[in-house]
Short mmCIF file of C-alpha atoms in Angstrom, two decimals:
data_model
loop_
_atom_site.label_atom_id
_atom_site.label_comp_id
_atom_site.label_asym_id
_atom_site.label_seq_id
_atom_site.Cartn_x
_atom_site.Cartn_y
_atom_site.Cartn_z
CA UNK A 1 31.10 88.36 -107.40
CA UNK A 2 30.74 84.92 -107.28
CA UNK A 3 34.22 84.45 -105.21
CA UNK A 4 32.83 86.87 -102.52
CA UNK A 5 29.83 85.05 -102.23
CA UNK A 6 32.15 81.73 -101.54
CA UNK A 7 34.94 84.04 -98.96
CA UNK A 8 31.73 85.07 -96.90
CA UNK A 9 30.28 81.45 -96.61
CA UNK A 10 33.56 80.35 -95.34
CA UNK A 11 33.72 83.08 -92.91
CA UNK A 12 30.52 82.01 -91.49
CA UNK A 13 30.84 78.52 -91.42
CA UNK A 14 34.40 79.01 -89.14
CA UNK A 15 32.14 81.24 -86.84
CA UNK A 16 29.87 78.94 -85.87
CA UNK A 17 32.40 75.92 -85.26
CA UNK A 18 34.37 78.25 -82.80
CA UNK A 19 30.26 78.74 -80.96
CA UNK A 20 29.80 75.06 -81.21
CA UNK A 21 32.93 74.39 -78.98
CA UNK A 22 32.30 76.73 -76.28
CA UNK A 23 28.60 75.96 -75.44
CA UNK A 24 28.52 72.21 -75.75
CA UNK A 25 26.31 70.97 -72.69
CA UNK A 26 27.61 67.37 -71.55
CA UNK A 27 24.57 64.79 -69.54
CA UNK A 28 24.72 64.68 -66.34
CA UNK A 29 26.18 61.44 -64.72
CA UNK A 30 25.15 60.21 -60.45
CA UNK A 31 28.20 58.58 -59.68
CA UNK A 32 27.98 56.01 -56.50
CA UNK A 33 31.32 55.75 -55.74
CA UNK A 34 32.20 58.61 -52.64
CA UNK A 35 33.53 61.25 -54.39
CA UNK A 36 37.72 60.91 -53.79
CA UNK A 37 37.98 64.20 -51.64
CA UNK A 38 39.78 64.74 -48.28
CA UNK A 39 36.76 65.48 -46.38
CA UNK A 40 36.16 61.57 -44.08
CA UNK A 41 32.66 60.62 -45.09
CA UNK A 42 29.64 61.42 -42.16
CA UNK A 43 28.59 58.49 -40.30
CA UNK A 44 25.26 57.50 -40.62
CA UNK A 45 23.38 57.15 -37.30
CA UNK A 46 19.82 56.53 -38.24
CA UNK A 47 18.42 53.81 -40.13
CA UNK A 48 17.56 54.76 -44.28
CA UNK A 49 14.54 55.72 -45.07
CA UNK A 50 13.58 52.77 -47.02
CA UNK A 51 14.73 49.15 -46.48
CA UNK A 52 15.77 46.42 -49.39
CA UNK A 53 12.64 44.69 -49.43
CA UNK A 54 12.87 40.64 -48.57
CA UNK A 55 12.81 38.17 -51.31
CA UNK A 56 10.08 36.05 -51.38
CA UNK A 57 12.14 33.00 -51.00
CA UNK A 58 13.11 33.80 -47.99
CA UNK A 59 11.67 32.81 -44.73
CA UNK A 60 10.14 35.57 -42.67
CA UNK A 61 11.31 35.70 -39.30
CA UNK A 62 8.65 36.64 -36.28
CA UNK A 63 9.50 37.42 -32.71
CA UNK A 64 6.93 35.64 -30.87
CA UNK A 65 6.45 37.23 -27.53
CA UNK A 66 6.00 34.69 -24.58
CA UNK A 67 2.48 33.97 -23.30
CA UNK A 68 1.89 33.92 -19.63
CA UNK A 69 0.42 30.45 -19.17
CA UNK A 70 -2.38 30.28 -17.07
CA UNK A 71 -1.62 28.70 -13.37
CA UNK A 72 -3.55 25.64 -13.02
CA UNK A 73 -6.20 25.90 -10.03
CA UNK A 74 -4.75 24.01 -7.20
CA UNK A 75 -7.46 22.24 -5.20
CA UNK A 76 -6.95 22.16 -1.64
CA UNK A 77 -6.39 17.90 0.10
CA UNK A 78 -9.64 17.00 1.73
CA UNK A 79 -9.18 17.28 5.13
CA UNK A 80 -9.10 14.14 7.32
CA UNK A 81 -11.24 13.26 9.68
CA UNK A 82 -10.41 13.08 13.28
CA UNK A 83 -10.54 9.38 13.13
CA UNK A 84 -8.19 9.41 10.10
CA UNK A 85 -5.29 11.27 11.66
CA UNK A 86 -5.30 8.94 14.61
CA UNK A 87 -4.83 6.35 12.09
CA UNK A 88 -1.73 8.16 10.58
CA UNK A 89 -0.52 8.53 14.05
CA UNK A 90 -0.92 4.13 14.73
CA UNK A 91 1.19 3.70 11.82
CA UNK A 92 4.13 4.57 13.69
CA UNK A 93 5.40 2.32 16.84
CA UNK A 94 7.36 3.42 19.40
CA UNK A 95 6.76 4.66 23.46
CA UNK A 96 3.96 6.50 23.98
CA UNK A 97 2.98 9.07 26.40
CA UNK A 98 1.33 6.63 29.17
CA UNK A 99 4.80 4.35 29.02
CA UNK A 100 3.33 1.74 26.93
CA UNK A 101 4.51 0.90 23.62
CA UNK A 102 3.22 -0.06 20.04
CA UNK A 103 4.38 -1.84 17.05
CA UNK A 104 3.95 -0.13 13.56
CA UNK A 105 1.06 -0.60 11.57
CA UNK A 106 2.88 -2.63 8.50
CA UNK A 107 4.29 -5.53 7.89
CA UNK A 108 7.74 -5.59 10.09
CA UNK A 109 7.86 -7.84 12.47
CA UNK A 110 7.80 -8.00 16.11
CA UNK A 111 10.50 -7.08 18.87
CA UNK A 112 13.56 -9.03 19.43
CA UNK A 113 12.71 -11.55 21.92
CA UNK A 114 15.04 -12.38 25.06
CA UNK A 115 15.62 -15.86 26.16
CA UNK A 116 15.66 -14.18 29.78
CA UNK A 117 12.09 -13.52 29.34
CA UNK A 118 11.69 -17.35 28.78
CA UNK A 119 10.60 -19.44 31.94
CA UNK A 120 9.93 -22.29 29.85
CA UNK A 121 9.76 -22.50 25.96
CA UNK A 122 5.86 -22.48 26.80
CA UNK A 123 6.00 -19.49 28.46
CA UNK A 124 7.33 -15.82 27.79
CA UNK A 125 6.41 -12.34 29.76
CA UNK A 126 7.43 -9.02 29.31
CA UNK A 127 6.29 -5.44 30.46
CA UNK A 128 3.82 -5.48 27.02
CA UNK A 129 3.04 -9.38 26.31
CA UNK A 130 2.45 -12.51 28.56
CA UNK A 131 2.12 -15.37 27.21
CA UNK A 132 1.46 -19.60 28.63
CA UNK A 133 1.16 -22.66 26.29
CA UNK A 134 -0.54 -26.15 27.96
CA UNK A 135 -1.59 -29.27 26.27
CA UNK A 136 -5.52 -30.35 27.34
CA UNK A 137 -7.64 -33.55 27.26
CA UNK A 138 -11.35 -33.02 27.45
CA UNK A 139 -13.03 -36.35 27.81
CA UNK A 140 -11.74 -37.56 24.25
CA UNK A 141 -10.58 -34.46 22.41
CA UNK A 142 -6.90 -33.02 22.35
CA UNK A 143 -6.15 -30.00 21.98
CA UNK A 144 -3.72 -27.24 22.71
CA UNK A 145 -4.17 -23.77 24.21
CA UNK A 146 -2.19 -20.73 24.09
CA UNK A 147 -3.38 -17.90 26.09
CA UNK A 148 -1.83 -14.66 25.78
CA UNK A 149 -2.39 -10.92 26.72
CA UNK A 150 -0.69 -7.83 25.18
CA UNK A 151 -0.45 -3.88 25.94
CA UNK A 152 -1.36 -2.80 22.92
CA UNK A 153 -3.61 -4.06 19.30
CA UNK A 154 -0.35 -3.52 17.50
CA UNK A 155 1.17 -6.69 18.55
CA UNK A 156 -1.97 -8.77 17.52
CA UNK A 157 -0.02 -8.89 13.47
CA UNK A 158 -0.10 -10.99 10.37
CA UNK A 159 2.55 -11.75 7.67
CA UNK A 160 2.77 -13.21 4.00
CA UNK A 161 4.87 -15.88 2.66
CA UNK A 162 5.75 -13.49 0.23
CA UNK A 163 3.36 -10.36 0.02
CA UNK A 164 -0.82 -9.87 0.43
CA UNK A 165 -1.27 -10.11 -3.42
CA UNK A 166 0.59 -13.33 -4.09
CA UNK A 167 -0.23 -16.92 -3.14
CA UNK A 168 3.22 -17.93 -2.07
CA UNK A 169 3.55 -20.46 0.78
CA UNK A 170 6.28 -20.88 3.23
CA UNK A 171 6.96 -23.33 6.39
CA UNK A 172 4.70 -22.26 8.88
CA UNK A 173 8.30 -22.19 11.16
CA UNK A 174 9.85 -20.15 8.97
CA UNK A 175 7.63 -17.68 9.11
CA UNK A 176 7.26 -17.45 12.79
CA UNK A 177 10.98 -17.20 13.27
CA UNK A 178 11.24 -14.32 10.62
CA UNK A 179 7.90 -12.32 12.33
CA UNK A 180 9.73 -12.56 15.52
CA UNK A 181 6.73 -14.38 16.76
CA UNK A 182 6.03 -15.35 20.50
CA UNK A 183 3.38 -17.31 19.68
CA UNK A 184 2.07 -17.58 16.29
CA UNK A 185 -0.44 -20.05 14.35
CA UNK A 186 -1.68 -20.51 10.64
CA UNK A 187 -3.89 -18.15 8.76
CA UNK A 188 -6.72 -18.37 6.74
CA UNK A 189 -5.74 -19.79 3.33
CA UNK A 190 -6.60 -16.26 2.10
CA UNK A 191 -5.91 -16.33 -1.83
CA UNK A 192 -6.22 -19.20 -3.55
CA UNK A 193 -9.80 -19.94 -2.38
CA UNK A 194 -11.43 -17.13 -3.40
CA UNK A 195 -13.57 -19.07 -5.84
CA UNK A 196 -15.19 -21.30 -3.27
CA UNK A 197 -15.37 -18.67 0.05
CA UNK A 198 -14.50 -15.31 -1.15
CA UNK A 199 -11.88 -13.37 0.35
CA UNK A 200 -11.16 -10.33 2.20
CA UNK A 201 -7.64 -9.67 3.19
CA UNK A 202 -7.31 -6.95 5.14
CA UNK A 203 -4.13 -7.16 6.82
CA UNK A 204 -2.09 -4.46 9.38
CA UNK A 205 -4.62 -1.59 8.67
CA UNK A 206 -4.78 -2.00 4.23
CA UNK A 207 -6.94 -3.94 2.66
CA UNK A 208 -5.42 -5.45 -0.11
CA UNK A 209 -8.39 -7.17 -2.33
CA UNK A 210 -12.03 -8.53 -1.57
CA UNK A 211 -14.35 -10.69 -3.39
CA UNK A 212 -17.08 -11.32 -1.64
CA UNK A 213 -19.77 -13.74 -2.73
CA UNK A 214 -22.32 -13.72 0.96
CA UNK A 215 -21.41 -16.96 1.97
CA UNK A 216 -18.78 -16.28 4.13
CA UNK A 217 -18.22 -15.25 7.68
CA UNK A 218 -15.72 -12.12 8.35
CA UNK A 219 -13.25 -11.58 11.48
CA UNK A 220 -12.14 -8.20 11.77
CA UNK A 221 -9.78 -6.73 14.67
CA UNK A 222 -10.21 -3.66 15.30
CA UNK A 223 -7.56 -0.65 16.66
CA UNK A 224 -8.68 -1.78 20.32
CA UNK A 225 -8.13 -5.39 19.55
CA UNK A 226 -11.90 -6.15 19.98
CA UNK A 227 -13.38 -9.16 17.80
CA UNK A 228 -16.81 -8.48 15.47
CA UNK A 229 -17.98 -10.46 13.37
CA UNK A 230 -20.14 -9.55 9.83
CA UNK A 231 -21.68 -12.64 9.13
CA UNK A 232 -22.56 -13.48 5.43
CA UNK A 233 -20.83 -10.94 4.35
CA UNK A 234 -21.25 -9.04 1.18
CA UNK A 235 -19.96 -6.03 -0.33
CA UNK A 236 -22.45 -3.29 0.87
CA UNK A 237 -22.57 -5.10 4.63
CA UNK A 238 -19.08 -5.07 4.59
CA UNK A 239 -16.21 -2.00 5.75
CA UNK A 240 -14.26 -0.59 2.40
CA UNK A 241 -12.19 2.65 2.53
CA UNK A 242 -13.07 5.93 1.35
CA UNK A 243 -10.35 6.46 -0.68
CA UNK A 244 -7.63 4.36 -2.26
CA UNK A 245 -5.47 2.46 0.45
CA UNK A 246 -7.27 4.31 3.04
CA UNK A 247 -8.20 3.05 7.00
CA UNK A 248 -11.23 1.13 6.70
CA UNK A 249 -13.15 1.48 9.46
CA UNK A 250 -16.12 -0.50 11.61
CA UNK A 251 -18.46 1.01 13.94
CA UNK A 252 -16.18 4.01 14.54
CA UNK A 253 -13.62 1.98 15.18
CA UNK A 254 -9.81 1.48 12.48
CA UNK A 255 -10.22 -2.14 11.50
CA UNK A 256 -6.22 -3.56 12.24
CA UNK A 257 -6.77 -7.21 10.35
CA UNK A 258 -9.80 -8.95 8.10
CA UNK A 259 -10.01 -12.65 7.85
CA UNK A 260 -12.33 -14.89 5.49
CA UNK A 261 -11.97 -17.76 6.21
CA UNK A 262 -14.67 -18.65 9.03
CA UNK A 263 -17.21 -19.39 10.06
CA UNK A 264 -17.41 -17.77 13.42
CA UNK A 265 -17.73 -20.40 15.85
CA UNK A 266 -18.76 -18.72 19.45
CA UNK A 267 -20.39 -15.60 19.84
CA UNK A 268 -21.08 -13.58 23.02
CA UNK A 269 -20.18 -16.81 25.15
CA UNK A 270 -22.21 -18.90 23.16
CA UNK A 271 -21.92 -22.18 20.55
CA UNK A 272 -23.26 -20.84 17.16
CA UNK A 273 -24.97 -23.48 14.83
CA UNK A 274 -22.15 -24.49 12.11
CA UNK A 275 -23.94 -24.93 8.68
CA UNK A 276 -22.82 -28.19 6.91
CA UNK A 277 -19.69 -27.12 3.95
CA UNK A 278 -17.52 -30.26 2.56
CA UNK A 279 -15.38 -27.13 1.15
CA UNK A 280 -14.04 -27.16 4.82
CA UNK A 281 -15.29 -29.92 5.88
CA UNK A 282 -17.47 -29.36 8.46
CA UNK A 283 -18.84 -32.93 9.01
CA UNK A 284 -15.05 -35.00 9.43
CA UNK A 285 -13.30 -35.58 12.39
CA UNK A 286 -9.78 -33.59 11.70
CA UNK A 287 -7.66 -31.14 13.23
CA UNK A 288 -9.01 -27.54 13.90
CA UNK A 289 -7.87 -24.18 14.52
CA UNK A 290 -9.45 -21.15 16.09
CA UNK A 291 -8.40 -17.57 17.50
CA UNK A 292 -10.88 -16.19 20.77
CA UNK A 293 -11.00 -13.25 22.62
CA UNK A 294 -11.31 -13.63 26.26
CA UNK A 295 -11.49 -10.07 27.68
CA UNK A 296 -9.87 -6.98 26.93
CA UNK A 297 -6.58 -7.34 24.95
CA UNK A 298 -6.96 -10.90 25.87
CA UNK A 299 -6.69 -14.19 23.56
CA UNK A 300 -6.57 -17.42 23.16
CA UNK A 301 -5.66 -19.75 20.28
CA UNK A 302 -7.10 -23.55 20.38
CA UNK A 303 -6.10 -25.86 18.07
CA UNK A 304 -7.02 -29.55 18.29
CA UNK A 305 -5.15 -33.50 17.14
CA UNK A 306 -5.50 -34.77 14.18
CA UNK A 307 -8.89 -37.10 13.24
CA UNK A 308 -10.36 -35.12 16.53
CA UNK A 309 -13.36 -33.37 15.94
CA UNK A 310 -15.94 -32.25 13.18
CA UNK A 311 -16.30 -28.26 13.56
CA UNK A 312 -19.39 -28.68 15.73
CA UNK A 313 -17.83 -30.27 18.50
CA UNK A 314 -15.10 -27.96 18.13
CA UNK A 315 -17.62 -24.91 18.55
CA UNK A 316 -19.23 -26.98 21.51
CA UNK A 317 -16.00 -27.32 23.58
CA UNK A 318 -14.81 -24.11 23.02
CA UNK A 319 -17.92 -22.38 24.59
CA UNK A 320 -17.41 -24.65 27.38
CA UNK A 321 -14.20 -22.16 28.26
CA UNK A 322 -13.94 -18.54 29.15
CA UNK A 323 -14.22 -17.09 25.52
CA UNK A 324 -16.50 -14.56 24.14
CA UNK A 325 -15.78 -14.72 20.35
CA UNK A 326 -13.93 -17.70 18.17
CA UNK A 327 -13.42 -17.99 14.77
CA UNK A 328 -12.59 -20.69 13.01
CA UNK A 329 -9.16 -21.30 10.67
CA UNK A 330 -7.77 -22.99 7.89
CA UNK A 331 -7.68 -26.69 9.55
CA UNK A 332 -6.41 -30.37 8.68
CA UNK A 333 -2.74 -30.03 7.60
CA UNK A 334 -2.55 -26.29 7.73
CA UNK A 335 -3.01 -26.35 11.57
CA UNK A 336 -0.24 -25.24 12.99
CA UNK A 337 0.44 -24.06 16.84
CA UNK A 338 3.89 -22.45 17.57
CA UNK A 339 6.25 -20.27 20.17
CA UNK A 340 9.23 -19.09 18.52
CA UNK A 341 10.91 -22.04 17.06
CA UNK A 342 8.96 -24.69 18.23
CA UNK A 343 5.49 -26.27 17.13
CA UNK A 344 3.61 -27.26 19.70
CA UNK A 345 0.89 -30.10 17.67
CA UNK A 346 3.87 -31.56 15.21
CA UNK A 347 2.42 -32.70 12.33
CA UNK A 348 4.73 -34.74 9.84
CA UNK A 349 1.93 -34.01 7.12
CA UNK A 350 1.52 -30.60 7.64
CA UNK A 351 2.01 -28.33 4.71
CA UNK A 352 3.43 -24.84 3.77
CA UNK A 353 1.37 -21.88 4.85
CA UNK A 354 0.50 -18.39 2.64
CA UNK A 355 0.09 -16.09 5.93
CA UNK A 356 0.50 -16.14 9.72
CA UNK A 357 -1.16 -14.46 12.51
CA UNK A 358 1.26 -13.90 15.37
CA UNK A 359 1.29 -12.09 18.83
CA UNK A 360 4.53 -10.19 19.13
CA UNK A 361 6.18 -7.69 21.78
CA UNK A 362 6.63 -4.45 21.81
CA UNK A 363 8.88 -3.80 24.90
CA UNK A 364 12.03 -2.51 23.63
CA UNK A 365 14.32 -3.71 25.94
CA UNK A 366 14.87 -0.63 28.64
CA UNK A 367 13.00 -2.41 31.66
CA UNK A 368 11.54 -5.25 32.70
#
């Protein structure tokens, strides 16, 4: 009995290792690897569902979309005056419509001069200038006179030594040969007295620098080459531009030159009354120099010997002439008279100048 027991236990054990075998279950395994079949893998065409996300480490890139910047408002130019646009038209020379001509408003110089046009080195005339040079004697005072007329204010022009904001000096000849001069004669010691006088240099149509203290007569020319005079003059009694480098203008009027140096020595035909002023010395017999308007485009410059006058007398015998308006120049050494090359009151004292005024032509050459 007992061996049967043992034969059946046996049997039953062999039947369920054959079960076992059959109905083992294996875990699944996801493989990532494309399975190895002949079938070619779909492309993708749209973008996974989910993206690797960024490490924090690493810098985030950000499409910045342009901003339209806002136009800035664009202010219209003032507009100019009537009398300013004339004045941009006078800067340019040239013919003009009635025949005549006109020299720039800058700092070029005149028109080539023709000895043909010379009768005598005292005398020159062409279709827009005439001018005649004599040497006087009244009673004891010498002087000379150049009287001149000219077509057009243009050719009534200053120059620098070296420019309107320096003090350079130059020989007075020099300067007179390079402006092309026909007749020409020393400034008004415009810069380096500005402590004593003031100064106001206004020179072809820009006014370059003013200090102006009221104890000092102005000259200014204006675009029809009349004479005024501001006497005193100060700041708010005297012309300034409107904007930077602007015209300045004067009763209406462009304002072509400025001079400082003064005083004014006959007005409206008459003497005037010259204050006493050792800073020019008003009271000692030296050489003067003045510039007068006779008429209409019409001028005369006076200039007198050396150890001849005081600036009284000077006044006195010039209202004795034709002359509406003089005004009075740098003097003693700086006076200095010349036509083209030559000067008229030689002076072997007489010293360097820092600016000319000069009377030059226009006429271009085409007719005579």
């Amino acid at each position: 009995m007992k061996k049967l027991c043992l034969l059946i236990l046996a049997l039953l054990l062999m039947m369920n290792s054959a079960s076992a075998d059959t109905g083992k279950v294996y875990p699944l395994v996801l493989r990532t690897e494309a399975p190895a079949t002949d079938t070619p893998t779909p492309e993708v065409t749209e973008a996974p569902a989910t993206m690797t996300p960024v490490p924090e480490d690493t810098e985030e890139i950000t499409t910045v979309l342009p901003v339209a910047e806002e136009e800035p408002e664009i202010l219209p130019e003032p507009e100019m005056t009537a009398e300013e646009e004339a004045a941009e038209e006078r800067k340019t020379g040239g013919r003009l419509a009635d025949g005549t001509y006109r020299l720039p408003l800058d700092l070029t110089p005149g028109m080539k001069l023709h000895k043909a046009n010379y009768n005598t080195k005292y005398h020159y005339q062409d279709p827009t200038i005439e001018m005649d040079t004599r040497d006087e004697k009244n009673g004891e005072y010498r002087y000379w006179i150049a009287e001149i007329k000219i077509q057009d204010a243009s050719q009534l022009r200053t120059m620098p030594a070296n420019s309107f904001t320096r003090s350079n000096t130059a020989e007075g000849i020099r300067l007179s040969h390079r402006a092309q001069a026909v007749l020409a004669c020393n400034g008004d010691y415009w810069y380096r007295d500005v402590q004593w006088k003031g100064s106001y240099v206004l020179r072809q149509g820009q006014l370059y620098m003013y200090h102006l203290y009221g104890n000092a007569d102005l000259l200014l020319v204006n675009e029809d080459g009349d004479f005024r005079i501001i006497h005193k003059a100060t700041e708010e009694t005297t012309p300034m531009p409107k904007k930077k480098e602007g015209p300045v203008f004067y009763e209406g009027k462009q304002i072509y030159n400025g001079f400082c140096f003064g005083p004014a020595l006959v007005e409206d035909g008459k003497a005037l009354l010259i204050e006493p002023n050792d800073q020019i010395s008003t009271e000692k017999k030296t050489a003067r120099m003045a510039i007068c308007q006779l008429g209409k485009l019409h001028y005369a410059v006076v200039c007198s010997a050396k150890e001849s006058m005081t600036l009284q007398e000077f006044a006195d015998m010039l209202s004795t002439m034709d002359i509406q308006t003089a005004y009075n120049l740098d003097g003693g050494n700086s006076t200095m008279l010349m036509t083209g090359d030559d000067l008229l009151n030689y002076n072997p004292t007489t010293r360097e100048l820092s600016d000319i005024i000069y009377f030059a032509s226009a006429w271009q050459g085409e007719d005579k």
